[in-house]
PDB file of C-alpha atoms in Angstrom:
ATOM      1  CA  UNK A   1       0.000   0.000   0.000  1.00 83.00           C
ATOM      2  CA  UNK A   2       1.764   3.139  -1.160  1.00 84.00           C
ATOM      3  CA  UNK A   3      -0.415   5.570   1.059  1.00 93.00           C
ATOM      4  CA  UNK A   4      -1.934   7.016  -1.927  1.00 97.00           C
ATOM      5  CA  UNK A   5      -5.582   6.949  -2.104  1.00 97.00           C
ATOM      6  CA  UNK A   6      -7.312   7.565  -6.000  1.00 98.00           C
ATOM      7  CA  UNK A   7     -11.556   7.663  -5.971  1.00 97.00           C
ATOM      8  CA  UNK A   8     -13.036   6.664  -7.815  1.00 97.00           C
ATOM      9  CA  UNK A   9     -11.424   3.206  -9.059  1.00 96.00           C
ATOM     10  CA  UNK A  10     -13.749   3.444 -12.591  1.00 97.00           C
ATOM     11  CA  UNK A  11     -15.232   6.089 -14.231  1.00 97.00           C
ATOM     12  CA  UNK A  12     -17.979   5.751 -16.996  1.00 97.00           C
ATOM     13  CA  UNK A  13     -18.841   8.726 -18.748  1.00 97.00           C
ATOM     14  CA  UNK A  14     -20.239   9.291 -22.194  1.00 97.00           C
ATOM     15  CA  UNK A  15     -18.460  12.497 -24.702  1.00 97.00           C
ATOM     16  CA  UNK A  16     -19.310  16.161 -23.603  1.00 97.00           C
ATOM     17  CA  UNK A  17     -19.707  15.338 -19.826  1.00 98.00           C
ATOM     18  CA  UNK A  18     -17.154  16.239 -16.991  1.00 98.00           C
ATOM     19  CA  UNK A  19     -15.613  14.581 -14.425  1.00 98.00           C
ATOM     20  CA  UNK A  20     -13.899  14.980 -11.419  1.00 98.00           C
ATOM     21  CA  UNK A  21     -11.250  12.480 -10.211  1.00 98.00           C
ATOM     22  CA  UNK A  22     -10.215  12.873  -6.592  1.00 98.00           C
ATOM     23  CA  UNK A  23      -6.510  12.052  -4.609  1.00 98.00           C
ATOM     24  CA  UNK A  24      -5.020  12.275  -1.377  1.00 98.00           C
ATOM     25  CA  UNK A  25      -1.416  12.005  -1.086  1.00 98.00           C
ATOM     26  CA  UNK A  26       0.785   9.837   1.547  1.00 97.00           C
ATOM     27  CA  UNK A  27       0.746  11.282   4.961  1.00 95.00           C
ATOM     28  CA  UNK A  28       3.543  13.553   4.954  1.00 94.00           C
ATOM     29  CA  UNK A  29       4.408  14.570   1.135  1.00 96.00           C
ATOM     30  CA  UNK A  30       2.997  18.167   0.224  1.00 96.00           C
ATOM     31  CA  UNK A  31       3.943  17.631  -3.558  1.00 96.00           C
ATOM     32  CA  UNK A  32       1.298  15.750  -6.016  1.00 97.00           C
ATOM     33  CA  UNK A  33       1.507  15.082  -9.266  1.00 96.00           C
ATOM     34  CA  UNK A  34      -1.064  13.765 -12.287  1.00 97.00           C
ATOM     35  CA  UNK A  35      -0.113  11.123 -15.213  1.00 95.00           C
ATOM     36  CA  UNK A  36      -2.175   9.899 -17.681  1.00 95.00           C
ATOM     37  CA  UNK A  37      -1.624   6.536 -18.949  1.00 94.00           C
ATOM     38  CA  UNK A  38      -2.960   5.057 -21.937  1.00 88.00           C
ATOM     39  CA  UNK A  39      -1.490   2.033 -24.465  1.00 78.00           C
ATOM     40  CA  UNK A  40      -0.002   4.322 -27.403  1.00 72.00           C
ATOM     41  CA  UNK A  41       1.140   6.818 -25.290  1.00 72.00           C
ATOM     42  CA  UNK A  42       2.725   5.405 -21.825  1.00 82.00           C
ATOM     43  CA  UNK A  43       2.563   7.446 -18.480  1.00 89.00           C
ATOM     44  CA  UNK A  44       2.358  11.034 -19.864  1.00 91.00           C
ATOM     45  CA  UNK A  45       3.357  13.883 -17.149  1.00 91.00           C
ATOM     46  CA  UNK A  46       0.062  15.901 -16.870  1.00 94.00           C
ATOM     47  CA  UNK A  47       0.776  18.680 -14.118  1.00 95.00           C
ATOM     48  CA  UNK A  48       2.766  18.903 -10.314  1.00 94.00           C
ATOM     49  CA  UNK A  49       1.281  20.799  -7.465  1.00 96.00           C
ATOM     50  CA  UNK A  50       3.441  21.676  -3.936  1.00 95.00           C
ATOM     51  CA  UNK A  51       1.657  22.986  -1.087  1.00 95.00           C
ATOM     52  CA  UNK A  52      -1.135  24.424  -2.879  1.00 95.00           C
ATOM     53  CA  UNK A  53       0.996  25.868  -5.282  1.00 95.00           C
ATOM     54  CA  UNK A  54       1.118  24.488  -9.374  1.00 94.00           C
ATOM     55  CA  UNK A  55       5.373  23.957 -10.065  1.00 92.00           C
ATOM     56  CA  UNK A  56       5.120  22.409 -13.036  1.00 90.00           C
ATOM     57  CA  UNK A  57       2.672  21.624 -15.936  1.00 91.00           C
ATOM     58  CA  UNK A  58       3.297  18.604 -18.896  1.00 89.00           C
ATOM     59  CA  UNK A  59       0.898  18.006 -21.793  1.00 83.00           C
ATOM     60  CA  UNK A  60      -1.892  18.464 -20.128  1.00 93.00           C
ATOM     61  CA  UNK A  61      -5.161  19.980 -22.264  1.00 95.00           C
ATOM     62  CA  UNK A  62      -6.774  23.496 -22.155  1.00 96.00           C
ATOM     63  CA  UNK A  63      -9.925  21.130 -20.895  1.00 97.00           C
ATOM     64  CA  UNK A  64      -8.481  19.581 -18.105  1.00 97.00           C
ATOM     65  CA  UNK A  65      -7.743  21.328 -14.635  1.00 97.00           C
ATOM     66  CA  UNK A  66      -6.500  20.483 -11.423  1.00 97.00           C
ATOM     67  CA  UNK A  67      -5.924  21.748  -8.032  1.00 97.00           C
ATOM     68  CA  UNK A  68      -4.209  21.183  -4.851  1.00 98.00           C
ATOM     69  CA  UNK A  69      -6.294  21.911  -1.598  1.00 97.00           C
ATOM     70  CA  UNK A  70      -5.082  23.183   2.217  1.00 96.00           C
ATOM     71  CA  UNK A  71      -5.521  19.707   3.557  1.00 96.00           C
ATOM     72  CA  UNK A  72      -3.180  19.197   0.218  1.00 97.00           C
ATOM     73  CA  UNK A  73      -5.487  16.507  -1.292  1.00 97.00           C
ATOM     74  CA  UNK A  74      -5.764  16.793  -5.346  1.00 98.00           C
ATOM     75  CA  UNK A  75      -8.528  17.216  -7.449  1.00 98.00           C
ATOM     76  CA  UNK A  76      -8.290  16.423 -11.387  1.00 98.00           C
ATOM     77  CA  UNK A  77     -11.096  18.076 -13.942  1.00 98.00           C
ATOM     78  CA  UNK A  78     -11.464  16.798 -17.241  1.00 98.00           C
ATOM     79  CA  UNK A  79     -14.469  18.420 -19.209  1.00 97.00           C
ATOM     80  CA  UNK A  80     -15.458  18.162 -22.842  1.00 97.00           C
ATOM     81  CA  UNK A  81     -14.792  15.030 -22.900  1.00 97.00           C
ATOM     82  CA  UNK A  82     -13.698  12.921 -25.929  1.00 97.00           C
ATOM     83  CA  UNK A  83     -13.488   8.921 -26.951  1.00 96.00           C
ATOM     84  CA  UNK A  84      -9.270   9.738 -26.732  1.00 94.00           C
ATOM     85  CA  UNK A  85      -9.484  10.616 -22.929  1.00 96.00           C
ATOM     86  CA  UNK A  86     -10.419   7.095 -21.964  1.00 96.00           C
ATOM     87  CA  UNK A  87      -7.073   5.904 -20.106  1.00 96.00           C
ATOM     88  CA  UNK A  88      -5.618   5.516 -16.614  1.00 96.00           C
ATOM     89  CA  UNK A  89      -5.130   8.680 -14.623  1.00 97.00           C
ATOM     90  CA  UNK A  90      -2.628   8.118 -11.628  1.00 97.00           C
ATOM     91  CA  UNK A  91      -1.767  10.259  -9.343  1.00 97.00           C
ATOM     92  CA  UNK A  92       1.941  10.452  -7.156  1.00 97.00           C
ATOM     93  CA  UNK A  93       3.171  11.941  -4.535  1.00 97.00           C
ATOM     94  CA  UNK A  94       6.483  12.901  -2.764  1.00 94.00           C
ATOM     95  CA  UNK A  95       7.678  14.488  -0.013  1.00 94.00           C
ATOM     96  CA  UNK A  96       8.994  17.610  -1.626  1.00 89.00           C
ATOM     97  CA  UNK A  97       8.446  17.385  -5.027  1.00 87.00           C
ATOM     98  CA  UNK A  98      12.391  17.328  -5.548  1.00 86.00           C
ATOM     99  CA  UNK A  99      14.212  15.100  -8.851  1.00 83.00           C
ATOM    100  CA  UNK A 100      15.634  12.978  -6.220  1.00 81.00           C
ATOM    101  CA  UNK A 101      12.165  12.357  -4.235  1.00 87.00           C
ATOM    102  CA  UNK A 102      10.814   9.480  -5.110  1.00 88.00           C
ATOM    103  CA  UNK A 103       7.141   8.973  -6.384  1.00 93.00           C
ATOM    104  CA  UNK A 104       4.647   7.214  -4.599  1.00 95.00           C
ATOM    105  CA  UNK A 105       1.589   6.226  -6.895  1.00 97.00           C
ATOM    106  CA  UNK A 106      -2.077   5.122  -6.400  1.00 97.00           C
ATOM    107  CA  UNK A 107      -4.170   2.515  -8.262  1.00 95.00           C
ATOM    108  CA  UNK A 108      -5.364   4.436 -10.627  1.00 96.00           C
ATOM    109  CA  UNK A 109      -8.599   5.835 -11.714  1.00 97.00           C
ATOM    110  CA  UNK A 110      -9.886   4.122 -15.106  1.00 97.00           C
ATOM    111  CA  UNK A 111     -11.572   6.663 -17.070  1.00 97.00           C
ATOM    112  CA  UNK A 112     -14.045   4.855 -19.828  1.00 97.00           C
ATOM    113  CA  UNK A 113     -15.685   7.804 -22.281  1.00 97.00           C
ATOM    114  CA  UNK A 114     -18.513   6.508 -24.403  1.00 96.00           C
TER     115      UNK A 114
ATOM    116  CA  UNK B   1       8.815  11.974 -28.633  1.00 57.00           C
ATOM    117  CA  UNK B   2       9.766  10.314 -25.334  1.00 69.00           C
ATOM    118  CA  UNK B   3      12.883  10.974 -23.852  1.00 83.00           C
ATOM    119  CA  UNK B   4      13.487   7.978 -22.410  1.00 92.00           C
ATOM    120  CA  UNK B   5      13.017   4.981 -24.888  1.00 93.00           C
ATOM    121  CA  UNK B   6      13.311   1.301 -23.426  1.00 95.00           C
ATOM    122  CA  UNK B   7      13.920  -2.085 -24.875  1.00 95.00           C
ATOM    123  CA  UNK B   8      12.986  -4.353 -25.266  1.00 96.00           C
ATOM    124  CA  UNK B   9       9.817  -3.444 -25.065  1.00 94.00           C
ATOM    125  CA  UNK B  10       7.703  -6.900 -24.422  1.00 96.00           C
ATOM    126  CA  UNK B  11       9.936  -9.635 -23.014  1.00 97.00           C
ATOM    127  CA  UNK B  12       8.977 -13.413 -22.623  1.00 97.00           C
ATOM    128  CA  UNK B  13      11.555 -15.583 -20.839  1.00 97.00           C
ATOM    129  CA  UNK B  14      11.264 -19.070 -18.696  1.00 97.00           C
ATOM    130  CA  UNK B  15      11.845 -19.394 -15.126  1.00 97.00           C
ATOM    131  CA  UNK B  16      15.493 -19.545 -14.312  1.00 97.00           C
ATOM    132  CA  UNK B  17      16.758 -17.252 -17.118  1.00 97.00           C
ATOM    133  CA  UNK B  18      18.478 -13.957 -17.006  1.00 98.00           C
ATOM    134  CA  UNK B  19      17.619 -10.906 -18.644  1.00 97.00           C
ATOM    135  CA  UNK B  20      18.335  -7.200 -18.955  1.00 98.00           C
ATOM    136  CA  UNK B  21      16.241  -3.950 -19.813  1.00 98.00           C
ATOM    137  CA  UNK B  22      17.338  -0.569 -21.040  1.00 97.00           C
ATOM    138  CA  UNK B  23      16.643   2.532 -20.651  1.00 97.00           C
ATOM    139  CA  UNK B  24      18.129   5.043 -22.976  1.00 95.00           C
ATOM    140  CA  UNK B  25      18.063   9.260 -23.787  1.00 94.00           C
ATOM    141  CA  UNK B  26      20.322  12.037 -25.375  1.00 92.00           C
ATOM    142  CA  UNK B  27      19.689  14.044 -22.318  1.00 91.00           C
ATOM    143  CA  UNK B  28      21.226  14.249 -18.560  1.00 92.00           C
ATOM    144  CA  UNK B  29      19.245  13.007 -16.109  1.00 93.00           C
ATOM    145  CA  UNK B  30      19.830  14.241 -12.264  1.00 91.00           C
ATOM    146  CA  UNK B  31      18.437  11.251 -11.286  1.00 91.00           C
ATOM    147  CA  UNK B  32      16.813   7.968 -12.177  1.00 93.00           C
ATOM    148  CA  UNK B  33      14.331   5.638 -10.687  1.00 94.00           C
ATOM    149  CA  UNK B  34      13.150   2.181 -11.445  1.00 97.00           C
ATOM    150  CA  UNK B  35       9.165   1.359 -11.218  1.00 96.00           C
ATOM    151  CA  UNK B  36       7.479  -2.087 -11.567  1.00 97.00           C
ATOM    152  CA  UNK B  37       3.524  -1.803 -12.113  1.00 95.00           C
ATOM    153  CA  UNK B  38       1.297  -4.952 -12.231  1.00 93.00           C
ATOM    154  CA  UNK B  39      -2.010  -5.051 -13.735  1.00 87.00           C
ATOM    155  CA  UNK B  40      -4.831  -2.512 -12.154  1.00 86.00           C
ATOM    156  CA  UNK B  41      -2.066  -0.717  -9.920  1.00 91.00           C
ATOM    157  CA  UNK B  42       0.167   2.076  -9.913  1.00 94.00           C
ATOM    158  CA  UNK B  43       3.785   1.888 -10.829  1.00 95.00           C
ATOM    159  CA  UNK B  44       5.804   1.086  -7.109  1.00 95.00           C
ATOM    160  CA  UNK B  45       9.385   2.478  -7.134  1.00 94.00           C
ATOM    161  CA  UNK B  46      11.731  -0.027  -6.630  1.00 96.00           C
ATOM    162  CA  UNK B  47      15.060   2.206  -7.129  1.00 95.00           C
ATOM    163  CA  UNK B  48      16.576   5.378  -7.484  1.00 93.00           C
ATOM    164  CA  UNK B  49      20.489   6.012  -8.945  1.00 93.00           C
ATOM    165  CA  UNK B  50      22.520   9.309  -8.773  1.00 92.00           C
ATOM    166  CA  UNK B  51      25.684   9.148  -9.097  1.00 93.00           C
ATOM    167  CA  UNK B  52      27.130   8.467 -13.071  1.00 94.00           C
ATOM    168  CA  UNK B  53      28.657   4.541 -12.629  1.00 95.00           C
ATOM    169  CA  UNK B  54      26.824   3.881  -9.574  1.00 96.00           C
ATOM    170  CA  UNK B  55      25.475   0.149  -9.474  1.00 97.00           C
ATOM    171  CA  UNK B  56      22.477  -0.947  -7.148  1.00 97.00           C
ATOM    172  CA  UNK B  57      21.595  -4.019  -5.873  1.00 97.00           C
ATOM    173  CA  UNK B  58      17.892  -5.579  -4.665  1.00 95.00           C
ATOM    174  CA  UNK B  59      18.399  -9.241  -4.408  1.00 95.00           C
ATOM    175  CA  UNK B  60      17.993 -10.984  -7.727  1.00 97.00           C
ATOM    176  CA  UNK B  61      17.503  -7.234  -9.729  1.00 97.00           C
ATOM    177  CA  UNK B  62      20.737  -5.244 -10.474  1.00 98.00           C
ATOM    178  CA  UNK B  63      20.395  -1.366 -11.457  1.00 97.00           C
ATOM    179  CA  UNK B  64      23.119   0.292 -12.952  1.00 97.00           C
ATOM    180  CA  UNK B  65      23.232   4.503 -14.102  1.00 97.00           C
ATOM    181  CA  UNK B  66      25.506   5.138 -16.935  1.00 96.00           C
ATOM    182  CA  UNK B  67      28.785   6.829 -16.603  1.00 95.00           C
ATOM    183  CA  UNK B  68      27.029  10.253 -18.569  1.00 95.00           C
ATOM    184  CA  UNK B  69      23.953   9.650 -16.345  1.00 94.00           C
ATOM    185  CA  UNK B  70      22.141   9.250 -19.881  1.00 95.00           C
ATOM    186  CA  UNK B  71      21.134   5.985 -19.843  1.00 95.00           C
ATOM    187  CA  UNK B  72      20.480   3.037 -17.391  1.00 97.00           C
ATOM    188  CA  UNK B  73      19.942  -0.721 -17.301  1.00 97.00           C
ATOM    189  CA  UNK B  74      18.151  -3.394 -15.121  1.00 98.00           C
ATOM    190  CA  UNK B  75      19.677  -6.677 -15.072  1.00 98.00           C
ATOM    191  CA  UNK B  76      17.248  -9.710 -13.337  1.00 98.00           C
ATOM    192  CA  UNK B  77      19.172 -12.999 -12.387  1.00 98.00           C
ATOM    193  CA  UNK B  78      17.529 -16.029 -12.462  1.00 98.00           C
ATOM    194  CA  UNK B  79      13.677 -14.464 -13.167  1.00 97.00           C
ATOM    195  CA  UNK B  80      10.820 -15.466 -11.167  1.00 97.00           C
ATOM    196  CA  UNK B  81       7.202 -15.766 -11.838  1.00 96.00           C
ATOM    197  CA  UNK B  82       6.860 -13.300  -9.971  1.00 95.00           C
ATOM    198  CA  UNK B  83       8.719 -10.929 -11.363  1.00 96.00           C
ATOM    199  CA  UNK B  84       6.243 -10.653 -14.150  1.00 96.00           C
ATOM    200  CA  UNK B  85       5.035  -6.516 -14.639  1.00 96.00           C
ATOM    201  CA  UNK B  86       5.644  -3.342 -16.811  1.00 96.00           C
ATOM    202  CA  UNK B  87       8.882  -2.108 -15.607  1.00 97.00           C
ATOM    203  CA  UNK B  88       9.445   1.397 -16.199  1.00 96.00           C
ATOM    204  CA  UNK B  89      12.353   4.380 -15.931  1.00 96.00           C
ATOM    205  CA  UNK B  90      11.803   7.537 -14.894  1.00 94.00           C
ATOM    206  CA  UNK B  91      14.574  10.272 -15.458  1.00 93.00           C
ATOM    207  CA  UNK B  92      14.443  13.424 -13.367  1.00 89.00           C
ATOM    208  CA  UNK B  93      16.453  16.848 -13.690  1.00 84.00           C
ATOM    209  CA  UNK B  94      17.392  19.398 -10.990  1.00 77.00           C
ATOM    210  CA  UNK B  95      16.542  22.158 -13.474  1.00 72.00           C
ATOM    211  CA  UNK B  96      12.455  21.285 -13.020  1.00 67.00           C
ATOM    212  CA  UNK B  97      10.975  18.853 -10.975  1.00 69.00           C
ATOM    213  CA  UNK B  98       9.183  16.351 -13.632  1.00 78.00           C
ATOM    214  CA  UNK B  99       9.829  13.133 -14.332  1.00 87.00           C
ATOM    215  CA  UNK B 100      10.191  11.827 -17.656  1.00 89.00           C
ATOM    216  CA  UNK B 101       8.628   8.133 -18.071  1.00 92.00           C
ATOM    217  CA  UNK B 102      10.215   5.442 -20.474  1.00 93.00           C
ATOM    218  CA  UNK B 103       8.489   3.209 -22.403  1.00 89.00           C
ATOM    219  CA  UNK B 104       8.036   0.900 -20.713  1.00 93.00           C
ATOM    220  CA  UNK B 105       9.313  -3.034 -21.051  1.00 96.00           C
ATOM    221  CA  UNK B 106       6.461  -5.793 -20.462  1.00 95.00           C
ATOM    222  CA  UNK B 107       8.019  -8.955 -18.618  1.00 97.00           C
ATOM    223  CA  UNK B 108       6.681 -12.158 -18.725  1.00 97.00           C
ATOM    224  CA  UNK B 109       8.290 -14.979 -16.736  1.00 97.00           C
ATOM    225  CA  UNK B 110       6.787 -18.132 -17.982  1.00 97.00           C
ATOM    226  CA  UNK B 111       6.709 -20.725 -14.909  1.00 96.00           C
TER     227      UNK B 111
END
C-alpha cells in the first residue's frame, strides 16, 4: 500500500460530460503530481502541485484542470470530454516534489468515455 | 517523442533465465528511478540512482546509471514468476521537478 488513495477506481462517462477524479497524497508529502496513462502513449506527465501551489505543468489539455487543496489533497477536472481521454489517470506523490524524491503512486482511476 | 526509450519493449523468458532492460536518452538526467507496475495498480518504485557509474543491488535485480547519467539498465538474475510486470524508468532533472517516463518493457516470466 503506497499511502496514496485515488476515488473513484472506474469512471464511466459518455463524450461532452465532466468529471472529477479525486486524490489524497501519503501522509507527509505536500507535492502531487497527475499522469495519464494510456497504451499508445505510456505514463504522460500531466501537471505537479506543492503545497497548494502548481510547479510544473506537462501536456496536459486546455480542458483539463487540477488543483491542490489546504488539507493538500488533489482534485483532477477533465471536461469536454472525448473517446481519446479514456485511459488511466494516476496520481503520485512525494515528499517535496524534488528530482531525487521518489514517487509514490495510487491505483489508478480508469476513465471509460462513451 | 519520449525521452526515455526502453527495450525491449515486451519480453517473454522461462523461469530460471536472465535478462536485462534498457533505458536510454540524449539528455542528462539528475536522477533515475526504477518502477514495476502490475495489472490494475500504480507503478511502485523499486530504485533510485545518482551518481554516473553507480550500481544498485535488490536481491535478484541489479540497477546500474551510466557513466554520462544518460542511460540506465536493469539486469534480473535467475527471473521469477513473480517478477512478471511493466517495468518502467523515470529520469528526473534538478533544473524542473518532472519526471520523464520510459516506455516501458512488459516482462513475462513463464513458470
Amino acid at each position: 500500500d503506497s499511502g496514496v488513495t485515488q476515488t473513484p477506481k472506474h469512471l464511466i462517462t459518455a463524450t461532452g460530460q465532466r468529471v472529477t477524479l479525486r486524490c489524497s497524497p501519503r501522509s507527509g508529502d505536500l507535492s502531487v503530481y497527475w499522469y495519464q496513462q494510456s497504451l499508445d502513449q505510456g505514463l504522460q506527465f500531466l501537471i505537479q502541485y506543492y503545497n497548494g501551489e502548481e510547479r510544473a505543468k506537462g501536456n496536459i489539455l486546455e480542458r483539463f484542470s487540477a488543483q491542490q487543496f489546504p488539507d493538500l489533497h488533489s482534485e483532477l477536472n477533465l471536461s469536454s470530454l472525448e473517446l481519446g481521454d479514456s485511459a488511466l489517470y494516476f496520481c503520485a506523490s512525494s515528499v517535496n516534489g524534488r528530482y531525487n524524491s521518489p514517487l509514490h503512486f495510487g491505483n489508478g482511476t480508469r476513465l471509460t468515455v462513451t | 517523442t519520449q525521452l526515455l526509450e526502453q527495450s525491449p519493449q515486451f519480453l517473454s523468458i522461462q523461469e530460471g533465465e536472465n535478462l536485462t532492460v534498457y533505458c536510454n536518452s540524449s539528455s542528462v538526467f539528475s536522477s533515475l528511478q526504477w518502477y514495476r507496475q502490475e495489472p490494475g495498480e500504480g507503478p511502485v518504485l523499486l530504485v533510485t540512482v545518482v551518481t554516473g557509474g553507480e550500481v544498485k543491488k535488490l536481491k535478484r535485480l541489479t540497477f546500474q546509471f551510466g557513466d554520462a547519467r544518460k542511460d540506465s539498465s536493469l539486469h534480473i538474475t535467475a527471473a521469477q514468476p513473480g517478477d512478471t510486470g511493466l517495468y518502467l524508468c523515470a529520469g528526473a532533472k534538478n533544473t524542473g521537478n518532472q519526471f520523464y517516463f520510459g516506455t516501458g518493457t512488459s516482462l513475462t516470466v513463464i513458470p
